[in-house]
Amino acid sequence: MIEDRPLISIVMPIYNEEGILLSAVHDLLMRLPALDRPFELILAENGSTDNTAVIAAELAAKYSEVTTFSVGEPNYGLALRRGIECAKGQYVICDEVDICDVNFYWRALELLEKGDADLVVGSKAMPGSNDRRPMSRRAGTFVINRLLNVLLDFHGTDTHGLKAFSREKLLFVVQACVVEQDLFASEFVIRAGRSNAKVVEIPVNIVEKRPPSVDLVRRLPAVAKGLSRLFVAIRLGR
Ligand SMILES: Nc1nc2c(ncn2[C@@H]2O[C@H](COP(=O)(O)OP(=O)(O)OP(=O)(O)O)[C@@H](O)[C@H]2O)c(=O)[nH]1
Ligand SMILES: [Mg+2]
């Protein structure tokens, strides 16, 4: 039975994932009890054109720990943000359906619970990491990170993907973010780093359960727009 307030909220944006959603969630639900902490799993859907929303609703009906919502058009950042805002847990873990890395949860929770971090970022690009995605995706991550380093004075090695944080300490950062789509996750990490929060990167092993669902090239206009908006907001303060 779910407790009134879970300790951990796992927020997972989902979009056109009918191929792996059911098996990924079942697999995750089998492994989560080992954490020995009450949890909730929030499936944040928007704009899917396949059966993703229906499967998510069925999972929510079947498992008391699972909830789901759908918000309008495809928008990764908006889904993540809404999920974080409605999370009930003290700690929020952001994961992706093609990753579901419980090993990251363990390591991140240890840092959060000891007070050694307010935000733990799973880095695919720091020493010790092992990113087994296709070369084009790794190149994309490299280019985005260099742009964030140069344009936004970001000092870390990755912003997208696995994250865990104290909701109480970082909700104000989420609410200060101005971009949606893919760059929301980057803005969140960068703004957290510019606040007083303790941000710690840890290396992760990435093996995706399927190839990326959104074409890299089709994402470029939204990423370029988000980067210029972020430059104005963060560097020029407007
Ligand atoms: N709600 C929502 N979820 C999305 C959207 N796009 C992607 N997702 C979800 O976000 C997670 C990551 O999506 P992927 O397509 O694997 O993105 P990725 O290529 O791994 O991203 P990188 O690791 O940065 O290269 C998955 O759980 C997707 O279902 C979207 O528009 N809306
Ligand atoms: Mg992926």
GROMACS .gro file of C-alpha atoms and ligand atoms in nm:
model
  271
    1MET     CA    1   0.000   0.000   0.000
    2ILE     CA    2   0.127   0.347  -0.088
    3GLU     CA    3   0.203   0.570   0.209
    4ASP     CA    4   0.060   0.920   0.232
    5ARG     CA    5   0.392   1.069   0.142
    6PRO     CA    6   0.645   0.865  -0.055
    7LEU     CA    7   1.009   0.941   0.017
    8ILE     CA    8   1.104   0.915  -0.349
    9SER     CA    9   0.922   1.041  -0.656
   10ILE     CA   10   1.048   0.902  -0.984
   11VAL     CA   11   0.945   1.131  -1.268
   12MET     CA   12   0.960   0.979  -1.613
   13PRO     CA   13   0.859   1.173  -1.924
   14ILE     CA   14   0.713   0.937  -2.184
   15TYR     CA   15   0.635   0.994  -2.550
   16ASN     CA   16   0.544   0.735  -2.812
   17GLU     CA   17   0.683   0.454  -2.598
   18GLU     CA   18   0.422   0.183  -2.655
   19GLY     CA   19   0.700  -0.058  -2.757
   20ILE     CA   20   0.883  -0.065  -2.423
   21LEU     CA   21   0.669   0.116  -2.165
   22LEU     CA   22   0.497  -0.187  -2.016
   23SER     CA   23   0.807  -0.402  -1.984
   24ALA     CA   24   1.025  -0.112  -1.864
   25VAL     CA   25   0.778  -0.017  -1.588
   26HIS     CA   26   0.722  -0.379  -1.482
   27ASP     CA   27   1.097  -0.431  -1.464
   28LEU     CA   28   1.144  -0.111  -1.263
   29LEU     CA   29   0.861  -0.200  -1.022
   30MET     CA   30   1.028  -0.535  -0.956
   31ARG     CA   31   1.357  -0.370  -0.864
   32LEU     CA   32   1.234  -0.070  -0.665
   33PRO     CA   33   1.128  -0.251  -0.345
   34ALA     CA   34   1.496  -0.333  -0.290
   35LEU     CA   35   1.552   0.038  -0.222
   36ASP     CA   36   1.340  -0.014   0.090
   37ARG     CA   37   1.195   0.335   0.071
   38PRO     CA   38   0.835   0.432  -0.015
   39PHE     CA   39   0.820   0.560  -0.372
   40GLU     CA   40   0.587   0.684  -0.642
   41LEU     CA   41   0.639   0.663  -1.016
   42ILE     CA   42   0.499   0.952  -1.218
   43LEU     CA   43   0.460   0.887  -1.591
   44ALA     CA   44   0.452   1.230  -1.754
   45GLU     CA   45   0.303   1.193  -2.100
   46ASN     CA   46   0.230   1.450  -2.367
   47GLY     CA   47   0.136   1.439  -2.730
   48SER     CA   48   0.193   1.070  -2.801
   49THR     CA   49   0.032   0.948  -3.122
   50ASP     CA   50   0.048   0.580  -3.025
   51ASN     CA   51  -0.097   0.387  -2.729
   52THR     CA   52   0.146   0.528  -2.471
   53ALA     CA   53  -0.118   0.725  -2.277
   54VAL     CA   54  -0.353   0.424  -2.265
   55ILE     CA   55  -0.078   0.190  -2.141
   56ALA     CA   56   0.028   0.448  -1.881
   57ALA     CA   57  -0.333   0.478  -1.760
   58GLU     CA   58  -0.358   0.099  -1.733
   59LEU     CA   59  -0.038   0.088  -1.528
   60ALA     CA   60  -0.169   0.363  -1.300
   61ALA     CA   61  -0.496   0.172  -1.251
   62LYS     CA   62  -0.308  -0.147  -1.167
   63TYR     CA   63  -0.034  -0.019  -0.937
   64SER     CA   64  -0.102   0.223  -0.651
   65GLU     CA   65   0.254   0.359  -0.676
   66VAL     CA   66   0.208   0.466  -1.039
   67THR     CA   67   0.034   0.786  -1.149
   68THR     CA   68   0.016   0.945  -1.490
   69PHE     CA   69  -0.098   1.263  -1.658
   70SER     CA   70  -0.103   1.398  -2.012
   71VAL     CA   71  -0.039   1.757  -2.111
   72GLY     CA   72  -0.107   1.872  -2.468
   73GLU     CA   73   0.163   1.868  -2.735
   74PRO     CA   74   0.497   1.681  -2.725
   75ASN     CA   75   0.717   1.875  -2.485
   76TYR     CA   76   0.983   1.689  -2.284
   77GLY     CA   77   1.066   1.985  -2.058
   78LEU     CA   78   0.705   2.071  -1.978
   79ALA     CA   79   0.627   1.709  -1.893
   80LEU     CA   80   0.931   1.690  -1.664
   81ARG     CA   81   0.847   2.019  -1.498
   82ARG     CA   82   0.482   1.924  -1.434
   83GLY     CA   83   0.597   1.590  -1.295
   84ILE     CA   84   0.840   1.756  -1.055
   85GLU     CA   85   0.578   2.009  -0.947
   86CYS     CA   86   0.324   1.742  -0.857
   87ALA     CA   87   0.580   1.504  -0.699
   88LYS     CA   88   0.509   1.427  -0.332
   89GLY     CA   89   0.845   1.281  -0.236
   90GLN     CA   90   1.128   1.444  -0.045
   91TYR     CA   91   1.362   1.332  -0.323
   92VAL     CA   92   1.284   1.349  -0.692
   93ILE     CA   93   1.458   1.119  -0.938
   94CYS     CA   94   1.431   1.201  -1.308
   95ASP     CA   95   1.473   0.896  -1.526
   96GLU     CA   96   1.396   0.797  -1.886
   97VAL     CA   97   1.197   0.495  -1.993
   98ASP     CA   98   1.479   0.365  -2.213
   99ILE     CA   99   1.729   0.388  -1.925
  100CYS     CA  100   1.569   0.304  -1.583
  101ASP     CA  101   1.901   0.294  -1.399
  102VAL     CA  102   1.830   0.183  -1.039
  103ASN     CA  103   2.203   0.170  -0.971
  104PHE     CA  104   2.204   0.548  -1.020
  105TYR     CA  105   1.916   0.577  -0.769
  106TRP     CA  106   2.121   0.398  -0.503
  107ARG     CA  107   2.429   0.608  -0.549
  108ALA     CA  108   2.239   0.936  -0.576
  109LEU     CA  109   2.022   0.868  -0.269
  110GLU     CA  110   2.330   0.796  -0.063
  111LEU     CA  111   2.470   1.140  -0.146
  112LEU     CA  112   2.136   1.316  -0.091
  113GLU     CA  113   2.059   1.143   0.238
  114LYS     CA  114   2.404   1.215   0.378
  115GLY     CA  115   2.363   1.580   0.283
  116ASP     CA  116   2.662   1.561   0.049
  117ALA     CA  117   2.452   1.684  -0.244
  118ASP     CA  118   2.129   1.871  -0.315
  119LEU     CA  119   2.135   1.771  -0.681
  120VAL     CA  120   2.307   1.465  -0.825
  121VAL     CA  121   2.355   1.461  -1.203
  122GLY     CA  122   2.427   1.133  -1.380
  123SER     CA  123   2.697   1.227  -1.631
  124LYS     CA  124   2.742   1.036  -1.955
  125ALA     CA  125   3.059   1.229  -2.032
  126MET     CA  126   3.278   1.246  -1.720
  127PRO     CA  127   3.569   1.012  -1.646
  128GLY     CA  128   3.436   0.674  -1.531
  129SER     CA  129   3.118   0.694  -1.739
  130ASN     CA  130   3.037   0.451  -2.017
  131ASP     CA  131   2.806   0.584  -2.285
  132ARG     CA  132   2.712   0.305  -2.520
  133ARG     CA  133   2.466   0.505  -2.729
  134PRO     CA  134   2.537   0.541  -3.103
  135MET     CA  135   2.825   0.769  -3.203
  136SER     CA  136   2.587   1.038  -3.339
  137ARG     CA  137   2.413   1.067  -3.000
  138ARG     CA  138   2.743   1.089  -2.814
  139ALA     CA  139   2.859   1.357  -3.057
  140GLY     CA  140   2.532   1.546  -2.996
  141THR     CA  141   2.587   1.535  -2.620
  142PHE     CA  142   2.947   1.658  -2.667
  143VAL     CA  143   2.844   1.953  -2.886
  144ILE     CA  144   2.556   2.059  -2.656
  145ASN     CA  145   2.781   2.045  -2.352
  146ARG     CA  146   3.052   2.254  -2.521
  147LEU     CA  147   2.788   2.511  -2.618
  148LEU     CA  148   2.658   2.522  -2.262
  149ASN     CA  149   3.017   2.560  -2.130
  150VAL     CA  150   3.095   2.851  -2.364
  151LEU     CA  151   2.761   3.031  -2.390
  152LEU     CA  152   2.627   2.979  -2.038
  153ASP     CA  153   2.944   2.941  -1.831
  154PHE     CA  154   2.838   2.587  -1.734
  155HIS     CA  155   3.120   2.404  -1.555
  156GLY     CA  156   2.984   2.048  -1.559
  157THR     CA  157   2.998   1.769  -1.816
  158ASP     CA  158   2.631   1.680  -1.871
  159THR     CA  159   2.282   1.815  -1.807
  160HIS     CA  160   2.045   1.577  -1.983
  161GLY     CA  161   1.912   1.249  -1.849
  162LEU     CA  162   1.947   1.105  -1.498
  163LYS     CA  163   1.909   1.343  -1.205
  164ALA     CA  164   1.814   1.318  -0.839
  165PHE     CA  165   1.753   1.606  -0.603
  166SER     CA  166   1.598   1.734  -0.286
  167ARG     CA  167   1.262   1.871  -0.398
  168GLU     CA  168   1.236   2.119  -0.114
  169LYS     CA  169   1.577   2.270  -0.187
  170LEU     CA  170   1.542   2.291  -0.564
  171LEU     CA  171   1.176   2.354  -0.641
  172PHE     CA  172   1.248   2.728  -0.659
  173VAL     CA  173   1.506   2.657  -0.931
  174VAL     CA  174   1.251   2.457  -1.131
  175GLN     CA  175   1.008   2.745  -1.100
  176ALA     CA  176   1.268   2.998  -1.215
  177CYS     CA  177   1.327   2.812  -1.543
  178VAL     CA  178   1.207   2.988  -1.858
  179VAL     CA  179   1.262   2.729  -2.134
  180GLU     CA  180   1.069   2.412  -2.210
  181GLN     CA  181   1.144   2.123  -2.447
  182ASP     CA  182   1.486   1.955  -2.425
  183LEU     CA  183   1.671   2.255  -2.284
  184PHE     CA  184   1.461   2.267  -1.965
  185ALA     CA  185   1.679   1.994  -1.811
  186SER     CA  186   1.992   2.193  -1.898
  187GLU     CA  187   1.851   2.516  -1.758
  188PHE     CA  188   1.759   2.339  -1.436
  189VAL     CA  189   2.111   2.200  -1.383
  190ILE     CA  190   2.279   2.528  -1.480
  191ARG     CA  191   2.056   2.740  -1.255
  192ALA     CA  192   2.106   2.495  -0.967
  193GLY     CA  193   2.484   2.531  -1.013
  194ARG     CA  194   2.455   2.910  -1.003
  195SER     CA  195   2.250   2.896  -0.680
  196ASN     CA  196   2.382   2.788  -0.341
  197ALA     CA  197   2.285   2.426  -0.407
  198LYS     CA  198   2.543   2.149  -0.380
  199VAL     CA  199   2.555   1.997  -0.728
  200VAL     CA  200   2.749   1.672  -0.767
  201GLU     CA  201   2.807   1.479  -1.091
  202ILE     CA  202   2.851   1.104  -1.082
  203PRO     CA  203   2.942   0.885  -1.382
  204VAL     CA  204   2.677   0.659  -1.533
  205ASN     CA  205   2.669   0.366  -1.773
  206ILE     CA  206   2.417   0.424  -2.047
  207VAL     CA  207   2.274   0.139  -2.249
  208GLU     CA  208   1.945   0.242  -2.407
  209LYS     CA  209   1.669  -0.016  -2.438
  210ARG     CA  210   1.593   0.119  -2.787
  211PRO     CA  211   1.731   0.381  -3.030
  212PRO     CA  212   1.635   0.747  -2.954
  213SER     CA  213   1.268   0.801  -3.040
  214VAL     CA  214   1.305   1.155  -3.173
  215ASP     CA  215   1.528   1.228  -3.472
  216LEU     CA  216   1.832   1.432  -3.362
  217VAL     CA  217   1.814   1.666  -3.664
  218ARG     CA  218   1.446   1.742  -3.602
  219ARG     CA  219   1.532   1.859  -3.253
  220LEU     CA  220   1.788   2.117  -3.369
  221PRO     CA  221   1.556   2.419  -3.422
  222ALA     CA  222   1.406   2.383  -3.072
  223VAL     CA  223   1.753   2.339  -2.920
  224ALA     CA  224   1.889   2.648  -3.102
  225LYS     CA  225   1.589   2.854  -2.991
  226GLY     CA  226   1.623   2.730  -2.633
  227LEU     CA  227   1.995   2.810  -2.626
  228SER     CA  228   1.945   3.170  -2.740
  229ARG     CA  229   1.660   3.216  -2.491
  230LEU     CA  230   1.881   3.077  -2.215
  231PHE     CA  231   2.171   3.303  -2.312
  232VAL     CA  232   1.946   3.608  -2.278
  233ALA     CA  233   1.791   3.487  -1.950
  234ILE     CA  234   2.104   3.361  -1.774
  235ARG     CA  235   2.390   3.574  -1.913
  236LEU     CA  236   2.202   3.898  -1.976
  237GLY     CA  237   1.953   3.853  -1.690
  238ARG     CA  238   1.649   3.936  -1.905
  239LIG     N1  239   0.645   1.363  -2.222
  239LIG     C1  240   0.739   1.359  -2.316
  239LIG     N2  241   0.841   1.271  -2.302
  239LIG     C2  242   0.937   1.269  -2.399
  239LIG     C3  243   0.933   1.356  -2.513
  239LIG     N3  244   1.042   1.327  -2.589
  239LIG     C4  245   1.108   1.227  -2.527
  239LIG     N4  246   1.045   1.191  -2.414
  239LIG     C5  247   1.083   1.089  -2.316
  239LIG     O1  248   1.208   1.128  -2.261
  239LIG     C6  249   1.291   1.016  -2.242
  239LIG     C7  250   1.418   1.029  -2.326
  239LIG     O2  251   1.382   1.036  -2.463
  239LIG     P1  252   1.479   0.985  -2.576
  239LIG     O3  253   1.407   0.994  -2.705
  239LIG     O4  254   1.537   0.855  -2.537
  239LIG     O5  255   1.589   1.098  -2.575
  239LIG     P2  256   1.744   1.078  -2.579
  239LIG     O6  257   1.778   1.075  -2.720
  239LIG     O7  258   1.784   0.963  -2.494
  239LIG     O8  259   1.802   1.208  -2.520
  239LIG     P3  260   1.960   1.224  -2.497
  239LIG     O9  261   1.999   1.119  -2.400
  239LIG    O10  262   1.982   1.358  -2.446
  239LIG    O11  263   2.023   1.208  -2.629
  239LIG     C8  264   1.208   0.894  -2.279
  239LIG    O12  265   1.149   0.845  -2.160
  239LIG     C9  266   1.107   0.951  -2.375
  239LIG    O13  267   0.988   0.876  -2.380
  239LIG    C10  268   0.822   1.447  -2.523
  239LIG    O14  269   0.807   1.525  -2.617
  239LIG     N5  270   0.730   1.445  -2.421
  240MG      MG  271   1.718   0.784  -2.485
   0.00000   0.00000   0.00000
